[in-house]
Amino acid sequence: MNELLTSYSLVAAISAIVVYAFSFIAFTLDLAKRAAPLEQPAAVNTGTAQAATAGGTLTTAVRPASLRDQPPRTSRFGRVGMALATIGFAVNLIAVVLRGLAAGGRVPWSNMYEFALTGILIIVGVFLAVNLWQKVAYLGTYVTGFALLALVLATVNFYVGPVPLPPALQSVWIVVHVLVAILGTAFFALGAGLSALQLLQARREAGKAAGYRFLRTLPGASALESLAYRLNVVGFVFWSFTLIFGAIWAERAWGRYWGWDTKEVWTFIIWVIFAGYIHARATRGWRGSRAAWLAIIGFSAVLFNFTIVNLFFKGLHVYSGL
């Protein structure tokens, strides 16, 4: 193992933490800017409005200005946050590549530290990619905050030096199986963030959370739910391949496709949660808070699978490296 490249990788990881921290601050300031009071015209913006008709006067309710959906807007802080997130992604990528080279050219996701390092890279990368399709800078505080917290915890608590792969992991399946698992996790992470915002937006639209003024600049609850659903569907596809590739790899490594190992069980539980989420929303008409909570619970199960299962359960799939 190359100790010089290992140290460079660690320096790059710490540098990524610093950049993500500044990006988090910038995105938080963007949310504060979004929450600033909007300048309203002198005319009354609540109550009723009257329009002349052929038969007299038609009175219609006017939605209070504080509850109207405003076009999404990104302040200078948001643009700075996005630029810093891109730089953080690049530095994070350097850390991942150097870690793989330091370990002899293998894929850098064989233990909890490496999985976190690569997982955060993919989550931020998916966030940046989705932002090119749908402007989701309002998720920046959540994404960079999650990246910052996860990388700090991984570096402080899970860090181990690169070591050779154990025999069971010396297979091409470690590339495809773990990679699709990380991609699924990334899409589930964004879906959970959107679902949390959906819950807040729904409360605001119902007049129960008018104090969250930054929500005025976000899409409505139904639009947030629709985007969350699409991202979770993509994540579900990747997670389905995680199960399939894992079963094939298990047969090659241990001579059986399924053995009710702890990690296998939790991977299947996550699959069932999101399968239920997609099925219920598509066929049972589950909309609104019920669908949002299912998405959040599903991503919570992913985090439980990565942390608690790896640290406190025994099994063939537990590769914490600690």
Coordinates of C-alpha atoms in Angstrom, one line a residue:
M1 CA 0.0 0.0 0.0
N2 CA 1.3 3.5 -0.9
E3 CA 1.5 5.5 2.3
L4 CA 2.2 8.8 0.4
L5 CA -1.0 8.5 -1.7
T6 CA -2.9 7.5 1.4
S7 CA -1.9 10.7 3.2
Y8 CA -2.7 12.7 0.1
S9 CA -6.1 11.1 -0.1
L10 CA -6.8 12.0 3.6
V11 CA -5.7 15.6 3.0
A12 CA -8.0 15.8 0.1
A13 CA -10.9 14.3 2.1
I14 CA -10.3 16.9 4.9
S15 CA -10.1 19.6 2.2
A16 CA -13.5 18.4 0.9
I17 CA -14.9 18.7 4.4
V18 CA -13.8 22.3 4.6
V19 CA -15.2 23.2 1.1
Y20 CA -18.5 21.5 1.9
A21 CA -18.6 23.5 5.2
F22 CA -18.3 26.8 3.3
S23 CA -20.9 25.6 0.7
F24 CA -23.3 24.7 3.6
I25 CA -22.9 28.2 5.0
A26 CA -23.5 29.8 1.6
F27 CA -26.7 27.7 1.0
T28 CA -27.9 28.5 4.5
L29 CA -27.5 32.2 3.8
D30 CA -29.4 31.6 0.6
L31 CA -32.3 30.1 2.6
A32 CA -32.1 33.2 4.9
K33 CA -32.3 35.4 1.9
R34 CA -35.3 33.5 0.6
A35 CA -37.0 34.0 4.0
A36 CA -36.7 37.8 3.8
P37 CA -40.0 39.6 3.6
L38 CA -41.2 40.3 0.1
E39 CA -42.1 43.8 -0.8
Q40 CA -45.8 44.0 -1.4
P41 CA -47.7 46.7 -3.3
A42 CA -49.8 49.2 -1.3
A43 CA -53.0 47.5 -2.5
V44 CA -54.7 45.1 -0.1
N45 CA -53.4 41.6 -0.7
T46 CA -55.8 39.6 1.5
G47 CA -59.6 39.4 1.7
T48 CA -61.6 39.6 -1.5
A49 CA -61.4 41.0 -5.0
Q50 CA -64.3 42.3 -7.1
A51 CA -64.7 42.0 -10.8
A52 CA -67.4 43.6 -12.9
T53 CA -69.7 41.2 -14.7
A54 CA -72.7 41.7 -16.9
G55 CA -75.1 40.9 -14.1
G56 CA -73.4 42.8 -11.4
T57 CA -70.3 42.3 -9.3
L58 CA -68.5 38.9 -8.8
T59 CA -66.6 38.6 -5.5
T60 CA -63.7 36.1 -5.4
A61 CA -61.3 35.1 -2.6
V62 CA -57.8 36.3 -3.0
R63 CA -55.1 34.0 -1.6
P64 CA -52.9 35.9 1.0
A65 CA -49.7 37.1 -0.6
S66 CA -47.7 35.3 2.1
L67 CA -49.1 32.0 0.9
R68 CA -48.7 32.5 -2.8
D69 CA -46.2 30.3 -4.6
Q70 CA -43.4 32.5 -5.9
P71 CA -41.1 31.6 -8.8
P72 CA -38.0 29.8 -7.6
R73 CA -35.2 32.2 -7.0
T74 CA -31.5 31.7 -6.2
S75 CA -29.6 34.5 -4.5
R76 CA -25.9 35.3 -4.9
F77 CA -25.3 33.1 -1.9
G78 CA -27.0 30.2 -3.6
R79 CA -24.8 30.5 -6.7
V80 CA -21.7 30.7 -4.5
G81 CA -23.0 27.6 -2.6
M82 CA -23.4 25.7 -5.9
A83 CA -19.9 26.7 -7.1
L84 CA -18.4 25.6 -3.8
A85 CA -20.4 22.3 -3.9
T86 CA -18.9 21.7 -7.4
I87 CA -15.4 22.4 -6.1
G88 CA -16.0 20.1 -3.1
F89 CA -17.2 17.4 -5.4
A90 CA -13.9 17.7 -7.4
V91 CA -11.8 17.6 -4.3
N92 CA -13.8 14.7 -3.0
L93 CA -13.2 12.9 -6.3
I94 CA -9.5 13.4 -5.9
A95 CA -9.7 11.8 -2.4
V96 CA -11.6 8.8 -3.8
V97 CA -9.2 8.3 -6.7
L98 CA -6.1 8.6 -4.6
R99 CA -7.5 6.2 -2.0
G100 CA -8.1 3.6 -4.8
L101 CA -4.5 4.1 -6.1
A102 CA -3.1 3.9 -2.6
A103 CA -4.8 0.6 -2.1
G104 CA -3.2 -0.9 -5.2
G105 CA -5.6 0.2 -7.8
R106 CA -8.7 -1.5 -6.4
V107 CA -12.2 0.1 -6.0
P108 CA -12.2 2.4 -3.0
W109 CA -15.3 1.2 -1.2
S110 CA -14.4 -1.9 0.8
N111 CA -15.0 -0.6 4.3
M112 CA -17.2 2.0 6.0
Y113 CA -14.8 4.9 5.6
E114 CA -14.3 4.3 1.9
F115 CA -18.0 3.7 1.3
A116 CA -18.8 7.0 3.0
L117 CA -16.1 8.8 1.1
T118 CA -17.4 7.5 -2.2
G119 CA -21.0 7.6 -1.2
I120 CA -20.9 11.3 -0.4
L121 CA -19.1 11.9 -3.7
I122 CA -22.0 10.2 -5.6
I123 CA -24.7 12.0 -3.6
V124 CA -23.2 15.4 -4.3
G125 CA -22.7 14.4 -7.9
V126 CA -26.3 13.4 -8.3
F127 CA -27.4 16.6 -6.7
L128 CA -25.3 18.6 -9.2
A129 CA -26.6 16.6 -12.1
V130 CA -30.2 16.9 -11.1
N131 CA -29.8 20.6 -10.7
L132 CA -29.0 20.8 -14.4
W133 CA -32.4 19.3 -15.1
Q134 CA -34.5 20.8 -12.3
K135 CA -33.2 23.8 -10.3
V136 CA -32.9 22.3 -6.9
A137 CA -30.4 24.7 -5.3
Y138 CA -32.9 24.9 -2.4
L139 CA -31.7 21.4 -1.5
G140 CA -28.1 22.6 -1.1
T141 CA -28.3 23.1 2.6
Y142 CA -29.6 19.6 3.1
V143 CA -27.1 17.9 0.7
T144 CA -24.0 19.8 1.8
G145 CA -25.0 19.5 5.4
F146 CA -25.4 15.8 5.1
A147 CA -22.1 15.5 3.2
L148 CA -20.3 17.5 5.8
L149 CA -21.7 15.5 8.8
A150 CA -21.1 12.1 7.1
L151 CA -17.6 12.9 6.1
V152 CA -16.6 14.2 9.5
L153 CA -18.1 11.2 11.2
A154 CA -16.5 8.8 8.8
T155 CA -13.1 10.5 9.0
V156 CA -13.1 10.7 12.8
N157 CA -14.8 7.4 13.7
F158 CA -14.4 5.0 10.7
Y159 CA -11.0 5.8 9.2
V160 CA -8.7 2.9 8.6
G161 CA -5.7 2.7 6.3
P162 CA -6.1 0.9 2.9
V163 CA -5.7 -2.9 3.2
P164 CA -5.9 -5.7 0.6
L165 CA -9.4 -7.0 -0.2
P166 CA -10.4 -10.2 1.7
P167 CA -10.9 -13.2 -0.6
A168 CA -14.7 -12.9 -0.7
L169 CA -14.4 -9.3 -2.1
Q170 CA -11.8 -10.1 -4.8
S171 CA -14.4 -10.2 -7.5
V172 CA -15.6 -8.0 -10.3
W173 CA -19.0 -8.0 -8.6
I174 CA -17.7 -5.6 -6.0
V175 CA -17.6 -3.0 -8.7
V176 CA -21.2 -3.4 -10.0
H177 CA -22.9 -4.5 -6.8
V178 CA -21.6 -1.7 -4.5
L179 CA -21.7 0.9 -7.2
V180 CA -25.4 0.5 -7.9
A181 CA -26.0 0.4 -4.1
I182 CA -24.3 3.8 -3.8
L183 CA -26.2 5.2 -6.7
G184 CA -29.5 3.9 -5.2
T185 CA -28.6 5.5 -1.9
A186 CA -27.8 8.9 -3.6
F187 CA -31.2 9.0 -5.3
F188 CA -33.0 7.9 -2.1
A189 CA -31.1 10.7 -0.2
L190 CA -32.4 13.4 -2.6
G191 CA -35.9 11.9 -2.5
A192 CA -35.9 12.0 1.3
G193 CA -34.8 15.7 1.3
L194 CA -37.6 16.6 -1.2
S195 CA -40.1 14.6 0.8
A196 CA -39.2 16.5 4.0
L197 CA -39.7 19.8 2.2
Q198 CA -42.9 18.5 0.8
L199 CA -44.2 18.0 4.3
L200 CA -43.3 21.5 5.3
Q201 CA -44.7 23.0 2.1
A202 CA -48.0 21.1 2.6
R203 CA -48.3 22.5 6.1
R204 CA -47.7 26.0 4.8
E205 CA -50.2 25.6 2.1
A206 CA -52.7 24.5 4.7
G207 CA -52.0 27.6 6.7
K208 CA -50.3 25.7 9.5
A209 CA -46.7 26.8 8.9
A210 CA -46.9 30.3 7.5
G211 CA -43.7 31.2 9.4
Y212 CA -41.5 29.2 7.1
R213 CA -41.2 32.1 4.6
F214 CA -38.4 30.6 2.6
L215 CA -40.9 28.0 1.4
R216 CA -42.6 30.8 -0.8
T217 CA -39.7 30.5 -3.2
L218 CA -39.9 26.7 -3.5
P219 CA -42.2 24.7 -5.8
G220 CA -45.5 23.6 -4.4
A221 CA -46.0 20.5 -2.3
S222 CA -47.4 18.5 -5.3
A223 CA -44.4 19.5 -7.5
L224 CA -42.0 18.5 -4.7
E225 CA -43.8 15.2 -4.3
S226 CA -43.7 14.5 -8.1
L227 CA -39.9 15.2 -8.3
A228 CA -39.3 13.1 -5.1
Y229 CA -41.3 10.2 -6.7
R230 CA -39.3 10.3 -9.9
L231 CA -36.0 10.3 -8.0
N232 CA -37.1 7.5 -5.7
V233 CA -38.2 5.4 -8.7
V234 CA -34.6 5.7 -10.2
G235 CA -33.2 4.8 -6.8
F236 CA -35.5 1.8 -6.6
V237 CA -34.2 0.5 -9.9
F238 CA -30.6 0.8 -8.7
W239 CA -31.6 -0.9 -5.5
S240 CA -33.3 -3.7 -7.3
F241 CA -30.0 -4.4 -9.2
T242 CA -28.2 -4.2 -5.8
L243 CA -30.3 -7.2 -4.7
I244 CA -29.9 -9.1 -8.0
F245 CA -26.1 -8.6 -8.3
G246 CA -25.7 -9.3 -4.6
A247 CA -27.5 -12.6 -5.0
I248 CA -25.3 -13.6 -8.0
W249 CA -22.1 -12.6 -6.1
A250 CA -23.2 -14.6 -3.0
E251 CA -23.7 -17.7 -5.1
R252 CA -20.2 -17.2 -6.6
A253 CA -18.6 -16.5 -3.2
W254 CA -20.5 -18.8 -0.8
G255 CA -22.4 -21.2 -3.0
R256 CA -25.9 -19.9 -2.3
Y257 CA -28.0 -17.0 -3.6
W258 CA -29.7 -16.1 -0.3
G259 CA -28.8 -17.0 3.3
W260 CA -30.8 -14.6 5.5
D261 CA -27.6 -12.8 6.5
T262 CA -28.3 -9.5 8.4
K263 CA -27.2 -7.3 5.6
E264 CA -29.2 -9.3 3.1
V265 CA -32.3 -9.0 5.2
W266 CA -32.0 -5.2 5.6
T267 CA -31.3 -4.7 1.9
F268 CA -34.5 -6.6 1.2
I269 CA -36.4 -4.6 3.8
I270 CA -35.3 -1.4 2.1
W271 CA -36.4 -2.8 -1.2
V272 CA -39.9 -3.7 0.2
I273 CA -40.3 -0.3 1.7
F274 CA -39.7 1.5 -1.6
A275 CA -41.6 -1.1 -3.6
G276 CA -44.6 -0.4 -1.3
Y277 CA -44.1 3.3 -1.7
I278 CA -44.2 3.1 -5.5
H279 CA -47.0 0.6 -5.6
A280 CA -49.2 2.4 -3.1
R281 CA -48.7 5.7 -4.8
A282 CA -49.4 4.3 -8.3
T283 CA -52.3 2.0 -7.5
R284 CA -53.8 3.0 -4.1
G285 CA -53.7 6.7 -4.6
W286 CA -51.3 7.4 -1.8
R287 CA -50.4 11.1 -2.1
G288 CA -49.2 13.8 0.3
S289 CA -47.8 13.1 3.7
R290 CA -48.2 9.3 3.7
A291 CA -46.1 8.9 0.6
A292 CA -43.5 11.5 1.9
W293 CA -43.2 9.6 5.2
L294 CA -42.7 6.3 3.4
A295 CA -39.8 7.8 1.4
I296 CA -38.2 9.3 4.6
I297 CA -38.6 6.0 6.4
G298 CA -37.0 4.2 3.5
F299 CA -33.9 6.4 3.5
S300 CA -33.7 6.1 7.3
A301 CA -33.6 2.3 6.8
V302 CA -30.7 2.8 4.3
L303 CA -28.8 4.8 6.9
F304 CA -29.5 2.1 9.5
N305 CA -28.2 -0.6 7.2
F306 CA -25.0 1.3 6.7
T307 CA -24.3 2.3 10.3
I308 CA -26.0 0.1 12.9
V309 CA -26.0 -3.1 10.9
N310 CA -22.3 -2.7 10.1
L311 CA -21.3 -1.8 13.6
F312 CA -23.4 -3.9 15.8
F313 CA -24.4 -7.0 13.8
K314 CA -22.4 -9.9 12.7
G315 CA -22.6 -11.5 9.3
L316 CA -20.8 -12.4 6.1
H317 CA -21.6 -8.9 4.7
V318 CA -20.2 -6.8 7.5
Y319 CA -17.1 -5.1 6.2
S320 CA -16.8 -2.1 8.5
G321 CA -13.0 -2.4 8.5
L322 CA -12.9 -1.5 12.2

